[in-house]
PDB file of C-alpha atoms in Angstrom:
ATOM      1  CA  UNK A 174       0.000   0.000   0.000  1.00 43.00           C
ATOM      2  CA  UNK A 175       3.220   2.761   0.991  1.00 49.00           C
ATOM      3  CA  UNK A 176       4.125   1.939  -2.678  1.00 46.00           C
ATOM      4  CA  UNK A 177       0.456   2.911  -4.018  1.00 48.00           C
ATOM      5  CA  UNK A 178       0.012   5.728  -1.847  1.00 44.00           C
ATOM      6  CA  UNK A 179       3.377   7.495  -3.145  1.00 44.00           C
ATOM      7  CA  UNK A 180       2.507   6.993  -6.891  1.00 44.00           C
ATOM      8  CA  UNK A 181      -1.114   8.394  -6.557  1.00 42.00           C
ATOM      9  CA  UNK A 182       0.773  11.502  -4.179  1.00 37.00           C
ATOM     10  CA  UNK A 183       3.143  12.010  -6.762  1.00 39.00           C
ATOM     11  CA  UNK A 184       0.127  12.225 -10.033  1.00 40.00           C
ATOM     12  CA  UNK A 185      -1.733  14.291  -7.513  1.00 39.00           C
ATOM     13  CA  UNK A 186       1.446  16.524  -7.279  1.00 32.00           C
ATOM     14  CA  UNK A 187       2.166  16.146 -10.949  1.00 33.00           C
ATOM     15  CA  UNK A 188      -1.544  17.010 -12.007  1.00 34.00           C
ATOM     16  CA  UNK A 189      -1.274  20.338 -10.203  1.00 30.00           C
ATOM     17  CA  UNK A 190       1.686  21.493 -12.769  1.00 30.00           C
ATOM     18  CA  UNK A 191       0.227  20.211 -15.851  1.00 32.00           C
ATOM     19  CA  UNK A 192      -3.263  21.042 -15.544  1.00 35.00           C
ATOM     20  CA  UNK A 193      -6.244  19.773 -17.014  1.00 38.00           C
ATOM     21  CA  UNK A 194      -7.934  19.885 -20.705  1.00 43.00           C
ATOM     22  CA  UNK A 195     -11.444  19.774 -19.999  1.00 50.00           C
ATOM     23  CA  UNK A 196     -14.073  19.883 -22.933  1.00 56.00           C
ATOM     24  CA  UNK A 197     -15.735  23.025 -23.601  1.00 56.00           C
ATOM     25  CA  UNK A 198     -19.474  23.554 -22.027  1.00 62.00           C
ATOM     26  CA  UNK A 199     -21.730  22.268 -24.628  1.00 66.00           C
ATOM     27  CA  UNK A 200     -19.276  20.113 -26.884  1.00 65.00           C
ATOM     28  CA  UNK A 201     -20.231  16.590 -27.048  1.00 70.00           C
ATOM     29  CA  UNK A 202     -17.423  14.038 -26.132  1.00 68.00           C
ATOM     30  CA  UNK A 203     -15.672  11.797 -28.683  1.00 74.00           C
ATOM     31  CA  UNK A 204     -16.694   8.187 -28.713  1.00 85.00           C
ATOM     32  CA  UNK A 205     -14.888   5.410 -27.126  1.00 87.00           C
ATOM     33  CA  UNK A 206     -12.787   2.598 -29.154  1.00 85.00           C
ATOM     34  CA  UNK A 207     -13.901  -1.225 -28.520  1.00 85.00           C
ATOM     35  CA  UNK A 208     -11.071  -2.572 -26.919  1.00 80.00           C
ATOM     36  CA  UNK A 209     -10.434  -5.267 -29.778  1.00 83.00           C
ATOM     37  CA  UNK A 210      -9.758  -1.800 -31.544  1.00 85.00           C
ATOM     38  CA  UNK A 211      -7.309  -0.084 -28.685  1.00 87.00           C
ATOM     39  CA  UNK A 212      -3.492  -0.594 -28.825  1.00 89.00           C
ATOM     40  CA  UNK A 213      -2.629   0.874 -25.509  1.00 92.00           C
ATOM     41  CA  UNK A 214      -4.468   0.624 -22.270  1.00 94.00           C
ATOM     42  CA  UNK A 215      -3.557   1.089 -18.758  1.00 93.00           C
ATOM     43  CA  UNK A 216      -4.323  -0.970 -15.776  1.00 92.00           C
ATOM     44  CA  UNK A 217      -4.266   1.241 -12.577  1.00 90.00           C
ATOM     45  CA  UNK A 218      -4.069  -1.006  -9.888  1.00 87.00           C
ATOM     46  CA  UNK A 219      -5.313  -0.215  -6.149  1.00 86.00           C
ATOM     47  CA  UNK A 220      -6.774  -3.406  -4.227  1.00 84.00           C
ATOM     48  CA  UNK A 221      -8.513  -1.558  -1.411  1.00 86.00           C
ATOM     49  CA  UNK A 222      -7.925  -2.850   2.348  1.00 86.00           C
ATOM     50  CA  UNK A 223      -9.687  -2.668   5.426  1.00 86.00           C
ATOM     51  CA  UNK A 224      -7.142  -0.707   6.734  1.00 89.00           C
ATOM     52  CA  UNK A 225      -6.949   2.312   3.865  1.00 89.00           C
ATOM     53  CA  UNK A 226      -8.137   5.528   5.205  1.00 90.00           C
ATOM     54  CA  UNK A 227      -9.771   8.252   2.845  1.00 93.00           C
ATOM     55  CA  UNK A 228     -10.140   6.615   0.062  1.00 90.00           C
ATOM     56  CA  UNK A 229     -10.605   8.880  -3.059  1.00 92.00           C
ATOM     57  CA  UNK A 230      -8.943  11.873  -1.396  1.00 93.00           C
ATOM     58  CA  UNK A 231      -6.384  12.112  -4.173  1.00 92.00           C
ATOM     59  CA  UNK A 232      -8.478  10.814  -7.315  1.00 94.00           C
ATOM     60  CA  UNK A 233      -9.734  14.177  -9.109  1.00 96.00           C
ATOM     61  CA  UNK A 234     -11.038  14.835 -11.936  1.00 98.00           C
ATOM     62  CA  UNK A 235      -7.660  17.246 -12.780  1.00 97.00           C
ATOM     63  CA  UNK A 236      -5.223  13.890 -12.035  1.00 96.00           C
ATOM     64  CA  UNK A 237      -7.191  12.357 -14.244  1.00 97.00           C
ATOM     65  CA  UNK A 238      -6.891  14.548 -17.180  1.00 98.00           C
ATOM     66  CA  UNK A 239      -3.158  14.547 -16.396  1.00 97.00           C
ATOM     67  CA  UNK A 240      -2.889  11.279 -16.354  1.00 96.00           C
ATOM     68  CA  UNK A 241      -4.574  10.855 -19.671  1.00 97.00           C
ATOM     69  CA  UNK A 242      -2.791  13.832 -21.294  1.00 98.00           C
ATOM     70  CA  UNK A 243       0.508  12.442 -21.039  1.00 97.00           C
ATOM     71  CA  UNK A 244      -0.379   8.844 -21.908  1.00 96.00           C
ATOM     72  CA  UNK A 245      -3.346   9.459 -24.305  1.00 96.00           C
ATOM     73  CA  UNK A 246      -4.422   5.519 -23.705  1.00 96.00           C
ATOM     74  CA  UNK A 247      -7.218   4.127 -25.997  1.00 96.00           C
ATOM     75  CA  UNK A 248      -8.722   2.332 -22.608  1.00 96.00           C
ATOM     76  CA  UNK A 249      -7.855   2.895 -18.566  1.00 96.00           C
ATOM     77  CA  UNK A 250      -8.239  -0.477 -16.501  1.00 94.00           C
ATOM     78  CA  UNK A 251      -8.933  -0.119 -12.628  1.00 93.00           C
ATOM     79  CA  UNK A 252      -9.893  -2.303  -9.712  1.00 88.00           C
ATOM     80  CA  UNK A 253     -13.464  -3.275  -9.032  1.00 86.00           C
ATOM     81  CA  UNK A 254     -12.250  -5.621  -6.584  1.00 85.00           C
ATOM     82  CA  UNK A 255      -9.011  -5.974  -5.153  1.00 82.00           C
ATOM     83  CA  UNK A 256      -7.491  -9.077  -3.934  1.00 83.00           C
ATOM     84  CA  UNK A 257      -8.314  -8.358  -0.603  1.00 82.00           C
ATOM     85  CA  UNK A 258     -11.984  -8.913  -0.785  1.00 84.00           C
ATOM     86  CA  UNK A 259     -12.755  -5.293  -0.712  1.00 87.00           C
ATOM     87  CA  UNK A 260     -14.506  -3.007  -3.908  1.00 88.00           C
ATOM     88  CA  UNK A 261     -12.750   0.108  -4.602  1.00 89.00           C
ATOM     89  CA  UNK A 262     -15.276   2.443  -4.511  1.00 90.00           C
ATOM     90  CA  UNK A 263     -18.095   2.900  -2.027  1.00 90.00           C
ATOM     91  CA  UNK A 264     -20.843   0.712  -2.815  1.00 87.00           C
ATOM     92  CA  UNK A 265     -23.769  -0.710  -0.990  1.00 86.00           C
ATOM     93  CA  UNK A 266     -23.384  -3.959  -2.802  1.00 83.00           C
ATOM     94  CA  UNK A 267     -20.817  -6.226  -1.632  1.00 80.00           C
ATOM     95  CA  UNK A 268     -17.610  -5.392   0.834  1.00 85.00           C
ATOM     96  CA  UNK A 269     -16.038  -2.329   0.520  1.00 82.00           C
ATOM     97  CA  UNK A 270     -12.912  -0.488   2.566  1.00 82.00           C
ATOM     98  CA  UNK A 271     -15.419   1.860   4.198  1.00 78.00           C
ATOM     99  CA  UNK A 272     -13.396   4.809   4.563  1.00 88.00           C
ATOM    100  CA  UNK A 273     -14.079   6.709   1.359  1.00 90.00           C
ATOM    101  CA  UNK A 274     -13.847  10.378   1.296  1.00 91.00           C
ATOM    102  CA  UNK A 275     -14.535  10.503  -2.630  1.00 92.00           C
ATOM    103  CA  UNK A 276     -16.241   8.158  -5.058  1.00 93.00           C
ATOM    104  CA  UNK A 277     -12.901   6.951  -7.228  1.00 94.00           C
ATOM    105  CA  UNK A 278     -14.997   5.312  -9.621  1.00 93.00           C
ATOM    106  CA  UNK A 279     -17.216   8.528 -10.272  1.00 96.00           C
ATOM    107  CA  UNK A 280     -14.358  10.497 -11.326  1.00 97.00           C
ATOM    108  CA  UNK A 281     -12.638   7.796 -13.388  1.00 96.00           C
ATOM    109  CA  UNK A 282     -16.305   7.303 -15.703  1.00 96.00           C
ATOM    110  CA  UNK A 283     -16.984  10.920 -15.525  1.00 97.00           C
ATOM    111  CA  UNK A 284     -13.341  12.013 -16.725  1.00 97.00           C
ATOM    112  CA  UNK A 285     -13.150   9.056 -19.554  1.00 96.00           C
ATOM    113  CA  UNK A 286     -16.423   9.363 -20.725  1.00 96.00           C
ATOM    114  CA  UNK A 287     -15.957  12.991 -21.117  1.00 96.00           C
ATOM    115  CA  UNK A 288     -12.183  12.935 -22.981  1.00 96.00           C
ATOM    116  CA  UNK A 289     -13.826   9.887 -25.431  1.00 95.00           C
ATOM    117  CA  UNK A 290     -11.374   6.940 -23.717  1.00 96.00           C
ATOM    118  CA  UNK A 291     -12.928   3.679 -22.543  1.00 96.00           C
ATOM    119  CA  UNK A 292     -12.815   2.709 -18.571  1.00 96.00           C
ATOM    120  CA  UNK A 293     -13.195  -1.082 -17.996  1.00 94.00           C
ATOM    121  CA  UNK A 294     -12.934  -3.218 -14.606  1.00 91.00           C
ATOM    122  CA  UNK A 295     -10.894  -5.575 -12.898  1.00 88.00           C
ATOM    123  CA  UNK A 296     -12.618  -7.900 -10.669  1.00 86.00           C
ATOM    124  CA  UNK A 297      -9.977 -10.072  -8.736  1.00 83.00           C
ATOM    125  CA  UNK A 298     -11.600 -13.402  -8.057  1.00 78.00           C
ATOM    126  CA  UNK A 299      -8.920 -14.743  -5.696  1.00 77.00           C
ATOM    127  CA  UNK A 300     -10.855 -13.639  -2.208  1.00 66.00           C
ATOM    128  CA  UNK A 301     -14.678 -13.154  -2.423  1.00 63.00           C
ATOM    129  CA  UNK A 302     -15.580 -12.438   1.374  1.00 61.00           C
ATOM    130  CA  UNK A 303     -12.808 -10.564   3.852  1.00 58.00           C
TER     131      UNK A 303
END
């Protein structure tokens, strides 16, 4: 988790310098490639624990952008379900870390759907109940 934590610190720093390229009120976003179509996609991986505190705090919409400004993927990957047993994002559904500050998930769909680049799940099947 130290390791996560320092990565999504550092984008969170890094997303502060280079800003964000939002879509202009009004302007319809581009449309997503299939992934059979994409050539590069990045899995972002976070397997929530019982013992993570606030949760979301450093997923906004602005790292986002960054992150996808200096990549430009076709297609982002995260965690649905870690290996833990835990989702990543607050849900009523299921087992999840309980301390969320921010909906991760949200911001991910929102900030994809809006730039035109596909956002697809990983569900980790190796621990189903914590």
């Amino acid at each position: 988790m130290k390791i996560n934590l320092q990565v999504i610190l550092m984008l969170g720093v890094l997303c502060v310098a280079v800003g964000s390229t939002a879509l202009p009120a009004g302007a319809e976003a581009p449309g997503r490639l299939r992934r059979a179509d994409s050539f590069l996609g990045v899995h972002l991986d976070f397997h929530a624990q019982a013992t993570d505190h606030h949760i979301g705090q450093n997923t906004t919409p602005e790292m986002v952008h960054a992150i996808l400004d200096m990549i430009q993927p076709d297609y982002i990957q995260i965690d649905c379900k870690g290996h833990p047993g835990y989702s990543s994002y607050p849900t009523k559904v299921g087992n999840h870390a309980g301390s969320f500050v921010e909906d991760p998930l949200r911001v991910w769909r929102e900030v994809t759907a809006q730039r035109g680049v596909a956002l697809y799940m990983h569900y980790s099947g190796i621990l189903m109940f914590p």
